[in-house]
mmCIF file of C-alpha atoms in Angstrom:
data_model
loop_
_atom_site.group_PDB
_atom_site.id
_atom_site.type_symbol
_atom_site.label_atom_id
_atom_site.label_comp_id
_atom_site.label_asym_id
_atom_site.label_seq_id
_atom_site.Cartn_x
_atom_site.Cartn_y
_atom_site.Cartn_z
ATOM 1 C CA MET A 22 -0.039 0.053 -0.147
ATOM 2 C CA ASP A 23 0.969 3.670 -0.426
ATOM 3 C CA LYS A 24 3.404 4.931 2.166
ATOM 4 C CA ASP A 25 1.936 8.282 2.175
ATOM 5 C CA ILE A 26 -1.281 6.999 3.758
ATOM 6 C CA THR A 27 -2.402 8.669 7.261
ATOM 7 C CA MET A 28 -5.209 6.464 8.837
ATOM 8 C CA ARG A 29 -6.970 7.638 11.819
ATOM 9 C CA LEU A 30 -9.376 5.126 12.677
ATOM 10 C CA ALA A 31 -8.079 3.700 15.837
ATOM 11 C CA GLN A 32 -7.367 7.271 17.235
ATOM 12 C CA GLN A 33 -3.938 5.601 18.361
ATOM 13 C CA PRO A 34 -0.659 6.264 16.559
ATOM 14 C CA GLU A 35 0.825 2.612 16.189
ATOM 15 C CA ALA A 36 -2.336 0.822 15.910
ATOM 16 C CA ASP A 37 -3.117 3.506 12.630
ATOM 17 C CA ALA A 38 0.211 3.124 11.211
ATOM 18 C CA LEU A 39 -0.316 -0.967 11.200
ATOM 19 C CA LEU A 40 -3.707 -0.288 9.267
ATOM 20 C CA ALA A 41 -1.986 2.297 6.642
ATOM 21 C CA ARG A 42 0.805 -0.114 6.016
ATOM 22 C CA SER A 43 -0.858 -3.548 6.224
ATOM 23 C CA PRO A 44 -4.056 -4.561 3.655
ATOM 24 C CA LEU A 45 -4.483 -7.619 6.421
ATOM 25 C CA ALA A 46 -4.558 -5.356 9.495
ATOM 26 C CA ALA A 47 -7.332 -3.057 7.636
ATOM 27 C CA LEU A 48 -9.536 -6.120 6.552
ATOM 28 C CA VAL A 49 -9.393 -7.579 9.916
ATOM 29 C CA GLY A 50 -10.118 -3.821 11.718
ATOM 30 C CA MET A 51 -12.984 -3.879 9.171
ATOM 31 C CA LEU A 52 -14.143 -7.286 10.276
ATOM 32 C CA LEU A 53 -13.932 -6.196 13.835
ATOM 33 C CA ASP A 54 -15.784 -3.297 13.325
ATOM 34 C CA GLN A 55 -19.212 -4.504 14.874
ATOM 35 C CA GLN A 56 -21.387 -4.513 18.007
ATOM 36 C CA VAL A 57 -18.109 -2.248 19.489
ATOM 37 C CA PRO A 58 -16.780 1.368 19.121
ATOM 38 C CA MET A 59 -15.045 1.825 15.745
ATOM 39 C CA GLU A 60 -11.617 2.953 17.584
ATOM 40 C CA TRP A 61 -11.829 -0.085 19.556
ATOM 41 C CA ALA A 62 -12.307 -2.391 16.309
ATOM 42 C CA PHE A 63 -9.432 -1.017 14.588
ATOM 43 C CA SER A 64 -7.052 -1.114 17.200
ATOM 44 C CA GLY A 65 -7.248 -4.880 17.106
ATOM 45 C CA PRO A 66 -5.356 -5.757 14.698
ATOM 46 C CA TYR A 67 -2.249 -3.803 16.145
ATOM 47 C CA THR A 68 -3.524 -5.640 19.714
ATOM 48 C CA ILE A 69 -3.250 -9.110 17.781
ATOM 49 C CA ALA A 70 0.094 -8.758 16.086
ATOM 50 C CA GLN A 71 1.826 -7.694 19.547
ATOM 51 C CA ARG A 72 0.419 -10.725 21.324
ATOM 52 C CA LEU A 73 1.365 -12.659 18.369
ATOM 53 C CA GLY A 74 5.125 -10.901 18.850
ATOM 54 C CA ALA A 75 4.884 -9.534 15.195
ATOM 55 C CA ASP A 76 4.895 -6.507 13.736
ATOM 56 C CA ASP A 77 2.347 -7.165 11.233
ATOM 57 C CA LEU A 78 -0.338 -9.949 10.760
ATOM 58 C CA ASP A 79 0.133 -13.040 9.066
ATOM 59 C CA ALA A 80 -2.804 -14.915 7.098
ATOM 60 C CA HIS A 81 -0.614 -18.119 6.850
ATOM 61 C CA ALA A 82 0.234 -17.736 10.718
ATOM 62 C CA ILE A 83 -2.896 -17.111 12.074
ATOM 63 C CA ASP A 84 -4.625 -19.868 9.461
ATOM 64 C CA ALA A 85 -2.419 -22.490 11.249
ATOM 65 C CA TYR A 86 -2.759 -21.051 14.922
ATOM 66 C CA ASP A 87 -4.494 -22.909 17.126
ATOM 67 C CA PRO A 88 -8.002 -22.160 17.285
ATOM 68 C CA GLU A 89 -8.531 -22.488 21.228
ATOM 69 C CA ALA A 90 -4.961 -20.510 21.982
ATOM 70 C CA PHE A 91 -5.944 -17.940 19.298
ATOM 71 C CA ALA A 92 -9.438 -17.212 20.927
ATOM 72 C CA ALA A 93 -7.615 -16.960 24.254
ATOM 73 C CA LEU A 94 -5.322 -14.752 22.810
ATOM 74 C CA LEU A 95 -8.184 -12.339 21.830
ATOM 75 C CA SER A 96 -9.931 -13.029 25.223
ATOM 76 C CA ARG A 97 -6.898 -11.650 27.323
ATOM 77 C CA LYS A 98 -7.616 -8.572 29.002
ATOM 78 C CA PRO A 99 -8.245 -5.783 27.651
ATOM 79 C CA ALA A 100 -10.070 -7.816 25.075
ATOM 80 C CA VAL A 101 -9.813 -7.498 21.449
ATOM 81 C CA HIS A 102 -13.651 -7.425 21.100
ATOM 82 C CA ARG A 103 -16.846 -7.592 23.040
ATOM 83 C CA TYR A 104 -16.952 -11.149 21.603
ATOM 84 C CA PRO A 105 -13.559 -12.406 21.608
ATOM 85 C CA GLY A 106 -14.415 -16.107 20.751
ATOM 86 C CA SER A 107 -16.234 -15.684 17.873
ATOM 87 C CA MET A 108 -14.255 -12.940 16.531
ATOM 88 C CA ALA A 109 -11.219 -15.254 16.827
ATOM 89 C CA LYS A 110 -13.142 -17.756 14.673
ATOM 90 C CA ARG A 111 -14.188 -15.320 12.435
ATOM 91 C CA ILE A 112 -10.453 -14.029 11.536
ATOM 92 C CA GLN A 113 -9.074 -17.409 11.313
ATOM 93 C CA GLN A 114 -11.572 -18.294 8.725
ATOM 94 C CA LEU A 115 -10.932 -14.975 6.584
ATOM 95 C CA CYS A 116 -7.339 -15.768 7.030
ATOM 96 C CA ALA A 117 -7.666 -19.438 5.705
ATOM 97 C CA TYR A 118 -9.848 -18.171 2.829
ATOM 98 C CA LEU A 119 -6.821 -15.600 1.942
ATOM 99 C CA VAL A 120 -4.293 -18.529 2.660
ATOM 100 C CA GLU A 121 -6.661 -20.780 0.083
ATOM 101 C CA HIS A 122 -7.380 -17.827 -2.605
ATOM 102 C CA TYR A 123 -5.012 -15.628 -2.699
ATOM 103 C CA ASP A 124 -1.822 -17.276 -1.200
ATOM 104 C CA GLY A 125 -2.272 -15.365 2.015
ATOM 105 C CA ASP A 126 -1.872 -11.927 0.355
ATOM 106 C CA ALA A 127 -4.787 -9.494 1.544
ATOM 107 C CA GLU A 128 -3.798 -6.943 -1.020
ATOM 108 C CA ALA A 129 -4.337 -9.571 -3.834
ATOM 109 C CA VAL A 130 -8.064 -9.296 -3.342
ATOM 110 C CA TRP A 131 -8.157 -5.904 -5.129
ATOM 111 C CA LYS A 132 -4.619 -5.109 -6.697
ATOM 112 C CA GLY A 133 -4.852 -4.683 -9.970
ATOM 113 C CA VAL A 134 -8.663 -5.466 -10.373
ATOM 114 C CA GLY A 135 -10.300 -3.297 -13.068
ATOM 115 C CA THR A 136 -13.719 -2.741 -11.943
ATOM 116 C CA GLY A 137 -14.939 -1.433 -8.433
ATOM 117 C CA ALA A 138 -17.948 -4.032 -9.080
ATOM 118 C CA GLU A 139 -15.239 -6.707 -9.104
ATOM 119 C CA VAL A 140 -13.922 -5.474 -6.067
ATOM 120 C CA LEU A 141 -17.015 -5.598 -4.122
ATOM 121 C CA GLY A 142 -17.998 -8.913 -5.678
ATOM 122 C CA ARG A 143 -14.401 -10.569 -4.200
ATOM 123 C CA LEU A 144 -14.864 -8.416 -0.956
ATOM 124 C CA LYS A 145 -18.415 -10.503 -0.765
ATOM 125 C CA GLU A 146 -16.798 -13.369 -0.916
ATOM 126 C CA LEU A 147 -14.498 -12.928 2.112
ATOM 127 C CA PRO A 148 -15.998 -14.888 5.373
ATOM 128 C CA GLY A 149 -17.681 -12.015 7.675
ATOM 129 C CA TYR A 150 -18.562 -9.773 4.856
ATOM 130 C CA GLY A 151 -21.666 -8.587 3.917
ATOM 131 C CA GLU A 152 -23.193 -6.506 1.272
ATOM 132 C CA GLN A 153 -22.493 -3.484 3.623
ATOM 133 C CA LYS A 154 -19.519 -4.256 4.981
ATOM 134 C CA ALA A 155 -17.921 -4.870 1.472
ATOM 135 C CA GLN A 156 -19.140 -1.685 0.741
ATOM 136 C CA ILE A 157 -17.396 0.248 3.527
ATOM 137 C CA PHE A 158 -14.284 -1.384 2.759
ATOM 138 C CA LEU A 159 -14.322 -0.408 -1.035
ATOM 139 C CA ALA A 160 -15.116 2.902 -0.087
ATOM 140 C CA MET A 161 -12.058 3.116 2.690
ATOM 141 C CA LEU A 162 -10.006 1.464 -0.448
ATOM 142 C CA GLY A 163 -10.910 4.495 -2.712
ATOM 143 C CA LYS A 164 -10.880 7.187 -0.120
ATOM 144 C CA ARG A 165 -8.252 6.363 2.209
ATOM 145 C CA PHE A 166 -5.727 4.155 0.488
ATOM 146 C CA GLY A 167 -5.897 5.494 -3.339
ATOM 147 C CA VAL A 168 -7.095 2.179 -4.510
ATOM 148 C CA ARG A 169 -9.699 3.643 -7.229
ATOM 149 C CA PRO A 170 -10.571 0.807 -10.061
ATOM 150 C CA LYS A 171 -13.375 2.245 -12.731
ATOM 151 C CA GLY A 172 -16.992 2.859 -10.993
ATOM 152 C CA TRP A 173 -15.589 2.365 -7.278
ATOM 153 C CA ARG A 174 -17.663 4.952 -6.063
ATOM 154 C CA GLU A 175 -20.879 3.323 -7.758
ATOM 155 C CA ALA A 176 -20.211 -0.052 -6.536
ATOM 156 C CA ALA A 177 -19.554 1.413 -2.604
ATOM 157 C CA GLY A 178 -23.171 2.633 -2.707
ATOM 158 C CA GLY A 179 -24.241 5.602 -0.384
ATOM 159 C CA TYR A 180 -20.538 4.952 1.087
ATOM 160 C CA GLY A 181 -19.055 6.318 -1.955
ATOM 161 C CA PRO A 182 -19.762 9.817 -2.812
ATOM 162 C CA ALA A 183 -17.341 12.522 -1.120
ATOM 163 C CA ASN A 184 -17.816 14.636 1.774
ATOM 164 C CA VAL A 185 -20.143 12.450 3.623
ATOM 165 C CA TYR A 186 -19.460 10.948 6.768
ATOM 166 C CA ARG A 187 -21.287 7.690 7.119
ATOM 167 C CA SER A 188 -18.733 5.131 7.964
ATOM 168 C CA ALA A 189 -15.288 4.060 8.859
ATOM 169 C CA ALA A 190 -14.313 5.193 4.756
ATOM 170 C CA ASP A 191 -14.965 8.997 6.021
ATOM 171 C CA ILE A 192 -12.816 8.880 9.140
ATOM 172 C CA THR A 193 -9.527 11.220 9.011
ATOM 173 C CA GLY A 194 -9.473 12.575 12.663
ATOM 174 C CA PRO A 195 -11.712 12.991 15.696
ATOM 175 C CA GLU A 196 -13.927 15.718 14.285
ATOM 176 C CA SER A 197 -14.974 13.339 11.557
ATOM 177 C CA LEU A 198 -15.424 10.371 13.631
ATOM 178 C CA ALA A 199 -17.957 12.486 15.945
ATOM 179 C CA LYS A 200 -20.012 13.034 12.525
ATOM 180 C CA VAL A 201 -19.635 9.077 11.473
ATOM 181 C CA ARG A 202 -20.899 8.475 15.103
ATOM 182 C CA ALA A 203 -23.912 10.852 15.087
ATOM 183 C CA HIS A 204 -24.989 9.550 11.503
ATOM 184 C CA LYS A 205 -24.802 5.830 13.116
ATOM 185 C CA GLN A 206 -26.841 6.884 16.008
ATOM 186 C CA GLU A 207 -29.302 8.740 13.681
ATOM 187 C CA MET A 208 -29.606 5.553 11.499
ATOM 188 C CA LYS A 209 -30.034 3.487 15.000
ATOM 189 C CA ALA A 210 -32.932 5.797 15.869
ATOM 190 C CA ALA A 211 -34.701 5.771 12.395
ATOM 191 C CA ALA A 212 -34.536 1.937 12.177
ATOM 192 C CA LYS A 213 -35.892 1.905 15.820
ATOM 193 C CA ALA A 214 -38.811 4.354 14.914
ATOM 194 C CA GLU A 215 -39.634 2.003 11.990
ATOM 195 C CA GLN A 216 -39.915 -1.227 14.092
ATOM 196 C CA LYS A 217 -42.088 0.418 16.188
ATOM 197 C CA ALA A 218 -44.340 1.781 13.541
ATOM 198 C CA ALA A 219 -44.368 -1.524 11.795
ATOM 199 C CA SER A 220 -45.347 -3.637 15.212
ATOM 200 C CA GLY A 221 -47.618 -0.607 16.251
#
């Protein structure tokens, strides 16, 4: 990845530096980004690397790791996620998939791929990546990492446009993090109101 990238997702310099230089760390951070605050999720890859005694994540090493030991590694306090056991399983499934299909090279998922739609399709095939997560990651590739295959904004859906604050792809510092958080809360409130109206 481009060496000039600055990430501000974990709001912690070492963790953000790892996200900026490591495609696998970025994929794992995105995978962890559910049911926990964004900074917690995106500092996870750095915590895991540290506990593995490495300066980066390695798909082959994580795939080969004993599942119980890996779950224990994520559960150690402070835990990497609210659900460290199930997330350990998901990370290993992701790494196993990358090893099988991309020889463990996370960047190969998008490197040299011609269209945004194709990258989106590849991301959706990753374990733990549904449509929304894949679209947010595609938007992050375009906005933060300079990976911009043809039609990437369209393929990223509502997360693609410039100057929106809807997801992790739009975070450049504490101010934009606050805006994205506010947007997420609005969406949650709207969904709750909709459910209430439907059941009322």
